[in-house]
Amino acid sequence: MEKKLTPWCENVKIAMIERELSVQDLADAIGMSRVYTSALINGRVQSEATMKLISDTLNIESPEKRKSDSWCKSVRIAMVKRGWSVLDLAKAANMSKGHTSAIINGRVQSSQAVRTISDVLNIDAAALSSDAT
């Protein structure tokens, strides 16, 4: 199954092509490793600060506050209403505590994990369909 890139990832790749930059060139420009830079621009990891640094370096629009922010808040509210900890949610979702924490705090994106957590908590994940990949 092919993973769809976020608009920001697509914009980075286009800017790199236009400037004839390799991933290594971009990594050198931002002071990060090639592997980490590649993971960022391919949507495998996410760091708001580094994404902003890349955006500034390439002179492209920074990623907006993600739609996931409202989903993350909804998750935290649902957890409080149930009296659940992250560990409780992780067990209910059959996920590790660390991965669950990363998902619900917006540090990692996974559409499957978002759907699973949303189903467990009975909250809407529809607004994230194009954002959480």
C-alpha angles and dihedrals in degrees: 000000000000117000116229115227121231117247089254092055090049091049091051092051092048091049090049091051092048091051093040091236124158122213087255091053091052092044090053091048093054096037096243133119120271091239094053092044090051091050090052097048091045093050097244093121133019134212118166092204095051092042088055090048091052091046091051092046092051093037093235131133113284117239112270121239098288124251083237090075091075090044090051090052090049090052093050091048092049090049092051091049089054094041089238129156123210087262091055091051092045091053092047091049093043091236134123117269092238094051092045091051092049091050097047092046093050096244094118129032123214121154091202093053091046090052092047094049091044090052093048092050095035094234130138119265096170094104089061098053094109096031108048107065 
